[in-house]
Amino acid sequence: MPLVKHGAIVADDYVAVADDADLPAGGAVLVSAARLFAEAETLAMRNTPVGVAWPNNRDVAGLVPWLDQLSLIALVFPTFKDGRAHSQGRRLREIYGYRGELRATGQVLRDQFTFLLRNGFDAFAVTKESDAQAFGEATHRYTEFYQPTGDGHLSALQLRKQRHKAVAT
């Protein structure tokens, strides 16, 4: 499955580790929410990046104690019609201040790419190579937005105010 990060297809450095499998001695790991809670101390003592696959039916507030220790949160889209992970991503970025990698996994469709970016996602595990190419293009397609979000882009109104202020001075 191709991984798109910051508009480019990249290698996935994380190894998904099943709940009943041994943790590898080194390297970045991606564990389930259940394993994160069951082995929190062991995972915290690792000297390698740790990520969690977080289901969309759990409140992301449960991750708050671990946000500083997690380098990746992979939010799951079980079907393209289920957008709860959009809200989870936005809450992680805007309310809880998470700055690590936020990855969309599962049924992510091309027409959702721009919305995912706006909601704070910066990586996407897509199912098809052609989707990966389309995502790379989508990341550069729009430069101004009307709705303010926590993705770092100023809204169109904020940009207009800045331009007006610059001309007035």
PDB file of C-alpha atoms in Angstrom:
ATOM      1  CA  MET A   1       0.000   0.000   0.000  1.00  0.00           C
ATOM      2  CA  PRO A   2       1.597   3.317  -1.057  1.00  0.00           C
ATOM      3  CA  LEU A   3       2.228   5.943   1.598  1.00  0.00           C
ATOM      4  CA  VAL A   4       1.934   9.588   0.594  1.00  0.00           C
ATOM      5  CA  LYS A   5       3.495  12.149   2.892  1.00  0.00           C
ATOM      6  CA  HIS A   6       3.805  15.873   2.197  1.00  0.00           C
ATOM      7  CA  GLY A   7       2.715  15.279  -1.403  1.00  0.00           C
ATOM      8  CA  ALA A   8       5.297  12.595  -2.249  1.00  0.00           C
ATOM      9  CA  ILE A   9       5.245   8.809  -2.283  1.00  0.00           C
ATOM     10  CA  VAL A  10       7.582   7.631   0.484  1.00  0.00           C
ATOM     11  CA  ALA A  11       8.624   4.410   2.186  1.00  0.00           C
ATOM     12  CA  ASP A  12       6.741   3.563   5.356  1.00  0.00           C
ATOM     13  CA  ASP A  13       9.237   3.428   8.215  1.00  0.00           C
ATOM     14  CA  TYR A  14       6.692   1.912  10.606  1.00  0.00           C
ATOM     15  CA  VAL A  15       6.145  -1.812  11.065  1.00  0.00           C
ATOM     16  CA  ALA A  16       2.607  -2.741  12.088  1.00  0.00           C
ATOM     17  CA  VAL A  17       2.888  -5.141  15.017  1.00  0.00           C
ATOM     18  CA  ALA A  18      -0.029  -7.453  15.828  1.00  0.00           C
ATOM     19  CA  ASP A  19      -1.225  -7.563  19.432  1.00  0.00           C
ATOM     20  CA  ASP A  20       0.054 -11.113  19.914  1.00  0.00           C
ATOM     21  CA  ALA A  21       3.427 -10.588  18.182  1.00  0.00           C
ATOM     22  CA  ASP A  22       6.715  -9.675  19.845  1.00  0.00           C
ATOM     23  CA  LEU A  23       7.889  -6.093  19.455  1.00  0.00           C
ATOM     24  CA  PRO A  24      10.954  -5.857  17.225  1.00  0.00           C
ATOM     25  CA  ALA A  25      14.157  -4.825  18.986  1.00  0.00           C
ATOM     26  CA  GLY A  26      14.564  -1.728  16.846  1.00  0.00           C
ATOM     27  CA  GLY A  27      12.757   0.387  14.315  1.00  0.00           C
ATOM     28  CA  ALA A  28       9.535   2.331  14.324  1.00  0.00           C
ATOM     29  CA  VAL A  29       6.436   0.380  15.356  1.00  0.00           C
ATOM     30  CA  LEU A  30       2.712   0.889  14.861  1.00  0.00           C
ATOM     31  CA  VAL A  31       0.563  -0.757  17.530  1.00  0.00           C
ATOM     32  CA  SER A  32      -3.151  -0.979  18.208  1.00  0.00           C
ATOM     33  CA  ALA A  33      -4.909   1.144  20.812  1.00  0.00           C
ATOM     34  CA  ALA A  34      -5.386  -1.969  22.950  1.00  0.00           C
ATOM     35  CA  ARG A  35      -1.673  -2.713  22.898  1.00  0.00           C
ATOM     36  CA  LEU A  36      -0.785   0.907  23.643  1.00  0.00           C
ATOM     37  CA  PHE A  37      -2.831   0.775  26.836  1.00  0.00           C
ATOM     38  CA  ALA A  38      -1.733  -2.739  27.817  1.00  0.00           C
ATOM     39  CA  GLU A  39       2.003  -2.096  27.304  1.00  0.00           C
ATOM     40  CA  ALA A  40       2.276   1.650  27.882  1.00  0.00           C
ATOM     41  CA  GLU A  41       5.385   1.428  30.083  1.00  0.00           C
ATOM     42  CA  THR A  42       7.244  -0.897  27.727  1.00  0.00           C
ATOM     43  CA  LEU A  43       6.421   1.263  24.722  1.00  0.00           C
ATOM     44  CA  ALA A  44       7.414   4.450  26.552  1.00  0.00           C
ATOM     45  CA  MET A  45      10.859   3.003  27.276  1.00  0.00           C
ATOM     46  CA  ARG A  46      11.625   2.271  23.601  1.00  0.00           C
ATOM     47  CA  ASN A  47      14.260   4.409  21.948  1.00  0.00           C
ATOM     48  CA  THR A  48      12.480   4.152  18.616  1.00  0.00           C
ATOM     49  CA  PRO A  49       9.380   5.905  17.252  1.00  0.00           C
ATOM     50  CA  VAL A  50       6.016   4.524  18.377  1.00  0.00           C
ATOM     51  CA  GLY A  51       2.736   5.017  16.568  1.00  0.00           C
ATOM     52  CA  VAL A  52      -0.808   3.935  17.297  1.00  0.00           C
ATOM     53  CA  ALA A  53      -3.631   2.845  14.990  1.00  0.00           C
ATOM     54  CA  TRP A  54      -6.644   4.561  16.539  1.00  0.00           C
ATOM     55  CA  PRO A  55     -10.179   3.395  15.651  1.00  0.00           C
ATOM     56  CA  ASN A  56     -12.722   6.015  14.670  1.00  0.00           C
ATOM     57  CA  ASN A  57     -15.212   4.893  17.319  1.00  0.00           C
ATOM     58  CA  ARG A  58     -12.965   5.897  20.241  1.00  0.00           C
ATOM     59  CA  ASP A  59     -12.610   9.379  21.660  1.00  0.00           C
ATOM     60  CA  VAL A  60      -9.177  10.855  20.877  1.00  0.00           C
ATOM     61  CA  ALA A  61      -9.165  12.425  24.343  1.00  0.00           C
ATOM     62  CA  GLY A  62      -7.987   8.992  25.497  1.00  0.00           C
ATOM     63  CA  LEU A  63      -4.694   9.639  23.690  1.00  0.00           C
ATOM     64  CA  VAL A  64      -3.892  12.886  25.499  1.00  0.00           C
ATOM     65  CA  PRO A  65      -1.527  11.324  28.096  1.00  0.00           C
ATOM     66  CA  TRP A  66       0.549   9.762  25.291  1.00  0.00           C
ATOM     67  CA  LEU A  67       0.606  12.560  22.697  1.00  0.00           C
ATOM     68  CA  ASP A  68       4.158  13.626  23.565  1.00  0.00           C
ATOM     69  CA  GLN A  69       5.394  10.048  23.180  1.00  0.00           C
ATOM     70  CA  LEU A  70       3.603   9.156  19.930  1.00  0.00           C
ATOM     71  CA  SER A  71       5.331  10.050  16.696  1.00  0.00           C
ATOM     72  CA  LEU A  72       2.440   8.734  14.563  1.00  0.00           C
ATOM     73  CA  ILE A  73      -1.301   8.468  14.993  1.00  0.00           C
ATOM     74  CA  ALA A  74      -3.000   6.504  12.220  1.00  0.00           C
ATOM     75  CA  LEU A  75      -6.726   7.251  12.124  1.00  0.00           C
ATOM     76  CA  VAL A  76      -8.945   4.673  10.465  1.00  0.00           C
ATOM     77  CA  PHE A  77     -11.615   5.326   7.821  1.00  0.00           C
ATOM     78  CA  PRO A  78     -13.485   1.977   7.792  1.00  0.00           C
ATOM     79  CA  THR A  79     -15.728   3.101   4.889  1.00  0.00           C
ATOM     80  CA  PHE A  80     -15.650   6.159   2.671  1.00  0.00           C
ATOM     81  CA  LYS A  81     -19.030   7.218   4.099  1.00  0.00           C
ATOM     82  CA  ASP A  82     -17.762   7.301   7.690  1.00  0.00           C
ATOM     83  CA  GLY A  83     -16.050  10.643   8.321  1.00  0.00           C
ATOM     84  CA  ARG A  84     -15.524  10.473  12.088  1.00  0.00           C
ATOM     85  CA  ALA A  85     -11.750  10.327  11.596  1.00  0.00           C
ATOM     86  CA  HIS A  86     -11.944  13.793   9.981  1.00  0.00           C
ATOM     87  CA  SER A  87     -13.207  15.154  13.297  1.00  0.00           C
ATOM     88  CA  GLN A  88     -10.667  13.128  15.253  1.00  0.00           C
ATOM     89  CA  GLY A  89      -7.814  14.549  13.203  1.00  0.00           C
ATOM     90  CA  ARG A  90      -8.996  18.097  13.580  1.00  0.00           C
ATOM     91  CA  ARG A  91      -9.433  17.683  17.351  1.00  0.00           C
ATOM     92  CA  LEU A  92      -5.945  16.202  17.693  1.00  0.00           C
ATOM     93  CA  ARG A  93      -4.402  19.166  15.873  1.00  0.00           C
ATOM     94  CA  GLU A  94      -6.526  22.093  17.046  1.00  0.00           C
ATOM     95  CA  ILE A  95      -7.628  21.165  20.560  1.00  0.00           C
ATOM     96  CA  TYR A  96      -4.866  18.861  21.792  1.00  0.00           C
ATOM     97  CA  GLY A  97      -1.972  20.390  19.831  1.00  0.00           C
ATOM     98  CA  TYR A  98      -0.621  17.121  18.399  1.00  0.00           C
ATOM     99  CA  ARG A  99       2.323  17.855  16.071  1.00  0.00           C
ATOM    100  CA  GLY A 100       3.445  14.364  15.067  1.00  0.00           C
ATOM    101  CA  GLU A 101       2.488  12.525  11.897  1.00  0.00           C
ATOM    102  CA  LEU A 102      -1.263  12.183  11.412  1.00  0.00           C
ATOM    103  CA  ARG A 103      -2.008   9.418   8.918  1.00  0.00           C
ATOM    104  CA  ALA A 104      -5.299   8.527   7.228  1.00  0.00           C
ATOM    105  CA  THR A 105      -5.770   4.802   6.642  1.00  0.00           C
ATOM    106  CA  GLY A 106      -8.544   2.647   5.236  1.00  0.00           C
ATOM    107  CA  GLN A 107     -11.135   3.779   2.701  1.00  0.00           C
ATOM    108  CA  VAL A 108      -9.746   7.171   1.718  1.00  0.00           C
ATOM    109  CA  LEU A 109     -11.096   8.464  -1.586  1.00  0.00           C
ATOM    110  CA  ARG A 110      -9.504  10.986  -3.929  1.00  0.00           C
ATOM    111  CA  ASP A 111     -12.216  13.579  -3.384  1.00  0.00           C
ATOM    112  CA  GLN A 112     -11.410  13.579   0.345  1.00  0.00           C
ATOM    113  CA  PHE A 113      -7.715  14.458  -0.007  1.00  0.00           C
ATOM    114  CA  THR A 114      -8.068  18.227   0.247  1.00  0.00           C
ATOM    115  CA  PHE A 115     -10.450  17.937   3.205  1.00  0.00           C
ATOM    116  CA  LEU A 116      -8.019  15.597   4.950  1.00  0.00           C
ATOM    117  CA  LEU A 117      -5.198  18.091   4.500  1.00  0.00           C
ATOM    118  CA  ARG A 118      -7.383  20.864   5.880  1.00  0.00           C
ATOM    119  CA  ASN A 119      -8.209  18.706   8.904  1.00  0.00           C
ATOM    120  CA  GLY A 120      -4.550  18.237   9.778  1.00  0.00           C
ATOM    121  CA  PHE A 121      -3.592  14.957   8.087  1.00  0.00           C
ATOM    122  CA  ASP A 122      -0.118  14.944   6.576  1.00  0.00           C
ATOM    123  CA  ALA A 123       0.201  11.301   5.502  1.00  0.00           C
ATOM    124  CA  PHE A 124      -2.093   8.908   3.671  1.00  0.00           C
ATOM    125  CA  ALA A 125      -1.930   5.158   3.260  1.00  0.00           C
ATOM    126  CA  VAL A 126      -3.764   4.762  -0.045  1.00  0.00           C
ATOM    127  CA  THR A 127      -4.797   1.540  -1.724  1.00  0.00           C
ATOM    128  CA  LYS A 128      -3.804   2.307  -5.316  1.00  0.00           C
ATOM    129  CA  GLU A 129      -0.704   3.775  -6.915  1.00  0.00           C
ATOM    130  CA  SER A 130      -2.913   6.037  -9.054  1.00  0.00           C
ATOM    131  CA  ASP A 131      -4.495   7.456  -5.875  1.00  0.00           C
ATOM    132  CA  ALA A 132      -1.017   8.235  -4.572  1.00  0.00           C
ATOM    133  CA  GLN A 133      -0.252  10.227  -7.722  1.00  0.00           C
ATOM    134  CA  ALA A 134      -3.598  12.048  -7.497  1.00  0.00           C
ATOM    135  CA  PHE A 135      -2.949  12.955  -3.885  1.00  0.00           C
ATOM    136  CA  GLY A 136       0.446  14.406  -4.747  1.00  0.00           C
ATOM    137  CA  GLU A 137      -1.276  16.694  -7.251  1.00  0.00           C
ATOM    138  CA  ALA A 138      -4.104  17.602  -4.840  1.00  0.00           C
ATOM    139  CA  THR A 139      -1.685  18.878  -2.205  1.00  0.00           C
ATOM    140  CA  HIS A 140      -0.648  21.716  -4.516  1.00  0.00           C
ATOM    141  CA  ARG A 141      -3.963  22.439  -6.232  1.00  0.00           C
ATOM    142  CA  TYR A 142      -5.439  24.956  -3.782  1.00  0.00           C
ATOM    143  CA  THR A 143      -3.611  27.761  -2.032  1.00  0.00           C
ATOM    144  CA  GLU A 144      -6.429  29.768  -0.415  1.00  0.00           C
ATOM    145  CA  PHE A 145      -9.399  28.580   1.626  1.00  0.00           C
ATOM    146  CA  TYR A 146     -12.449  30.284   3.084  1.00  0.00           C
ATOM    147  CA  GLN A 147     -12.747  28.145   6.205  1.00  0.00           C
ATOM    148  CA  PRO A 148     -10.182  28.624   8.972  1.00  0.00           C
ATOM    149  CA  THR A 149      -8.631  25.429  10.359  1.00  0.00           C
ATOM    150  CA  GLY A 150      -5.582  24.409  12.302  1.00  0.00           C
ATOM    151  CA  ASP A 151      -3.563  23.312   9.268  1.00  0.00           C
ATOM    152  CA  GLY A 152      -1.438  26.453   9.252  1.00  0.00           C
ATOM    153  CA  HIS A 153      -3.080  28.113   6.244  1.00  0.00           C
ATOM    154  CA  LEU A 154      -4.648  31.502   6.765  1.00  0.00           C
ATOM    155  CA  SER A 155      -8.253  31.860   5.609  1.00  0.00           C
ATOM    156  CA  ALA A 156      -9.062  34.021   2.588  1.00  0.00           C
ATOM    157  CA  LEU A 157     -10.372  36.703   4.957  1.00  0.00           C
ATOM    158  CA  GLN A 158      -7.174  36.704   6.997  1.00  0.00           C
ATOM    159  CA  LEU A 159      -5.089  36.955   3.818  1.00  0.00           C
ATOM    160  CA  ARG A 160      -7.187  39.890   2.570  1.00  0.00           C
ATOM    161  CA  LYS A 161      -6.734  41.676   5.894  1.00  0.00           C
ATOM    162  CA  GLN A 162      -2.977  41.174   5.706  1.00  0.00           C
ATOM    163  CA  ARG A 163      -2.844  42.527   2.155  1.00  0.00           C
ATOM    164  CA  HIS A 164      -5.010  45.501   3.083  1.00  0.00           C
ATOM    165  CA  LYS A 165      -2.849  46.251   6.112  1.00  0.00           C
ATOM    166  CA  ALA A 166       0.340  46.046   3.998  1.00  0.00           C
ATOM    167  CA  VAL A 167      -1.087  48.465   1.399  1.00  0.00           C
ATOM    168  CA  ALA A 168      -2.302  50.894   4.098  1.00  0.00           C
ATOM    169  CA  THR A 169       1.145  51.186   5.705  1.00  0.00           C
TER     170      THR A 169
END
